Amino acid sequence: MFSVANKKCDDYMTPDYAWDNIEHLIPKDKKIWEAFYGNGKSGEWFKRKGFDVIHTPIDFFENDLGEIIVSNPPFSKSKEVFKRLVELGKPFIIIMPTAKITTQYVRNLFKYQDDKLQIVIPRSRIHFEKLVDGKPVDGWKNACNFDCFYYCWKMKLDRDIIWLE
């Protein structure tokens, strides 16, 4: 149900360079669950880069796979996604809009956790590929009007805020 975006406004596929940006932060010795299937290309990227990845079109909210979650979930389900990630208790790196950091639900979920929420800030805006009904949108210029962070938890990064070069 939620492993693929289920709303026309939520089908934004991650470009390879967005994963390239953080490849050095993703452990190679862990089984990765790329939990939101989209068009399947993110799973292909992980495999090409030598990661052990689980990337199948199954429901994120009803499954518990892998040792670490690295994904670009549907932004319209961010509240539910963050809650489920904390319930699973696994390390994660997810792409979400910058504005999510200021929401009450993110504050309430992470402010008392022993493990801090860490942020990785891309050098420039991520320009997602827009799909409608699984197909590229005619005239879409891959130019997003919002910024995203990589939200990380239990990743044990060297710093709580990392600016990518």
Coordinates of C-alpha atoms in Angstrom, one line a residue:
M1 CA 0.0 0.0 0.0
F2 CA 2.6 2.6 1.0
S3 CA 5.7 1.1 -0.5
V4 CA 4.8 2.9 -3.7
A5 CA 3.5 6.4 -3.6
N6 CA -0.3 6.3 -3.7
K7 CA -1.1 9.9 -4.5
K8 CA -0.5 11.6 -7.7
C9 CA 1.1 14.5 -5.9
D10 CA 3.5 12.2 -4.0
D11 CA 5.3 10.4 -6.9
Y12 CA 8.7 12.0 -6.7
M13 CA 11.6 9.7 -7.7
T14 CA 15.0 10.1 -6.2
P15 CA 17.8 10.9 -8.7
D16 CA 20.9 8.8 -8.5
Y17 CA 23.0 11.8 -7.4
A18 CA 21.0 12.2 -4.3
W19 CA 22.1 8.7 -3.2
D20 CA 25.7 9.4 -4.5
N21 CA 25.8 12.4 -2.1
I22 CA 25.5 10.1 0.9
E23 CA 27.0 6.9 -0.3
H24 CA 29.9 7.4 2.1
L25 CA 27.5 7.5 5.1
I26 CA 25.6 4.2 4.3
P27 CA 27.3 1.2 5.9
K28 CA 28.2 -1.5 3.4
D29 CA 28.1 -4.2 6.1
K30 CA 24.4 -3.9 6.9
K31 CA 21.3 -5.1 5.0
I32 CA 19.6 -2.0 3.6
W33 CA 15.8 -1.9 3.3
E34 CA 14.9 0.7 0.7
A35 CA 11.3 0.6 2.0
F36 CA 9.4 2.8 -0.5
Y37 CA 9.5 1.2 -4.0
G38 CA 8.6 4.1 -6.3
N39 CA 9.8 3.2 -9.8
G40 CA 12.3 0.7 -8.4
K41 CA 15.4 2.7 -9.6
S42 CA 16.7 3.4 -6.1
G43 CA 17.0 -0.3 -5.4
E44 CA 18.9 -0.7 -8.7
W45 CA 21.3 2.1 -7.5
F46 CA 22.0 0.3 -4.2
K47 CA 22.7 -3.0 -6.1
R48 CA 25.0 -1.2 -8.6
K49 CA 27.0 0.3 -5.7
G50 CA 27.4 -3.1 -4.0
F51 CA 24.9 -2.7 -1.1
D52 CA 22.9 -5.7 0.2
V53 CA 19.4 -4.2 -0.4
I54 CA 15.8 -5.3 0.0
H55 CA 13.7 -3.3 -2.4
T56 CA 10.3 -4.8 -3.2
P57 CA 6.9 -3.3 -3.5
I58 CA 5.5 -4.2 -0.1
D59 CA 3.8 -2.2 2.6
F60 CA 6.3 -0.3 4.8
F61 CA 3.7 -0.1 7.6
E62 CA 3.2 -3.9 7.8
N63 CA 6.7 -5.2 7.3
D64 CA 10.0 -5.1 9.2
L65 CA 13.0 -5.9 7.0
G66 CA 16.7 -5.3 6.9
E67 CA 19.0 -3.8 9.5
I68 CA 18.9 -0.2 8.3
I69 CA 16.4 1.8 6.3
V70 CA 17.5 4.2 3.6
S71 CA 14.7 5.7 1.6
N72 CA 12.7 8.6 0.1
P73 CA 9.2 8.1 1.6
P74 CA 6.0 9.8 0.4
F75 CA 6.1 13.3 2.0
S76 CA 2.4 13.3 2.5
K77 CA 2.8 10.4 4.9
S78 CA 5.7 11.9 6.9
K79 CA 4.0 11.9 10.3
E80 CA 3.1 8.2 9.9
V81 CA 6.5 7.4 8.4
F82 CA 8.5 9.0 11.3
K83 CA 6.3 7.3 13.9
R84 CA 6.8 3.9 12.2
L85 CA 10.5 4.4 12.0
V86 CA 10.7 5.1 15.7
E87 CA 8.6 2.0 16.4
L88 CA 10.9 -0.1 14.3
G89 CA 13.9 1.2 16.2
K90 CA 16.3 0.7 13.4
P91 CA 18.9 3.2 12.1
F92 CA 17.6 5.2 9.2
I93 CA 18.5 7.8 6.6
I94 CA 15.4 9.2 4.9
I95 CA 14.9 12.2 2.6
M96 CA 12.3 14.7 3.7
P97 CA 11.6 18.4 3.2
T98 CA 13.5 20.7 5.5
A99 CA 10.3 22.0 7.0
K100 CA 9.6 18.7 8.7
I101 CA 12.3 19.4 11.3
T102 CA 10.0 22.2 12.8
T103 CA 6.9 20.1 13.1
Q104 CA 5.5 19.1 16.6
Y105 CA 5.4 15.5 15.7
V106 CA 9.1 15.3 14.8
R107 CA 9.9 17.3 18.0
N108 CA 7.8 15.0 20.2
L109 CA 9.1 11.8 18.6
F110 CA 12.8 12.7 18.9
K111 CA 13.4 15.2 21.7
Y112 CA 13.6 12.6 24.5
Q113 CA 15.2 9.8 22.5
D114 CA 18.7 8.7 23.7
D115 CA 19.8 8.7 20.0
K116 CA 19.7 12.2 18.5
L117 CA 18.1 13.0 15.2
Q118 CA 20.9 14.0 12.9
I119 CA 20.7 16.1 9.7
V120 CA 22.7 15.9 6.5
I121 CA 22.3 19.0 4.4
P122 CA 22.9 18.6 0.6
R123 CA 25.1 21.1 -1.2
S124 CA 22.2 22.0 -3.5
R125 CA 18.5 21.3 -3.9
I126 CA 17.5 17.7 -4.9
H127 CA 15.5 17.8 -8.1
F128 CA 13.2 14.8 -8.1
E129 CA 11.6 13.1 -11.1
K130 CA 7.9 13.6 -11.1
L131 CA 5.6 10.7 -12.1
V132 CA 1.9 10.5 -12.5
D133 CA 0.3 7.1 -12.8
G134 CA 3.9 5.7 -13.0
K135 CA 4.9 7.8 -16.0
P136 CA 7.1 10.9 -16.3
V137 CA 5.1 14.1 -16.5
D138 CA 5.2 15.9 -19.9
G139 CA 7.0 19.3 -19.5
W140 CA 8.3 18.5 -15.9
K141 CA 11.7 20.2 -15.7
N142 CA 12.9 18.2 -12.6
A143 CA 13.0 21.6 -10.8
C144 CA 11.6 21.3 -7.2
N145 CA 10.6 24.4 -5.3
F146 CA 11.5 23.0 -1.9
D147 CA 14.7 21.9 -0.1
C148 CA 15.2 18.5 1.6
F149 CA 17.5 17.2 4.3
Y150 CA 18.7 13.6 4.9
Y151 CA 17.2 12.8 8.3
C152 CA 19.3 10.3 10.2
W153 CA 18.8 8.4 13.4
K154 CA 21.0 5.9 15.1
M155 CA 23.5 6.3 12.4
K156 CA 26.3 7.4 14.8
L157 CA 27.5 10.1 12.4
D158 CA 30.5 12.2 13.5
R159 CA 28.4 15.3 13.8
D160 CA 24.7 16.1 14.4
I161 CA 24.7 18.5 11.4
I162 CA 26.7 17.6 8.3
W163 CA 27.0 19.9 5.3
L164 CA 27.8 18.0 2.2
E165 CA 30.5 19.4 -0.2

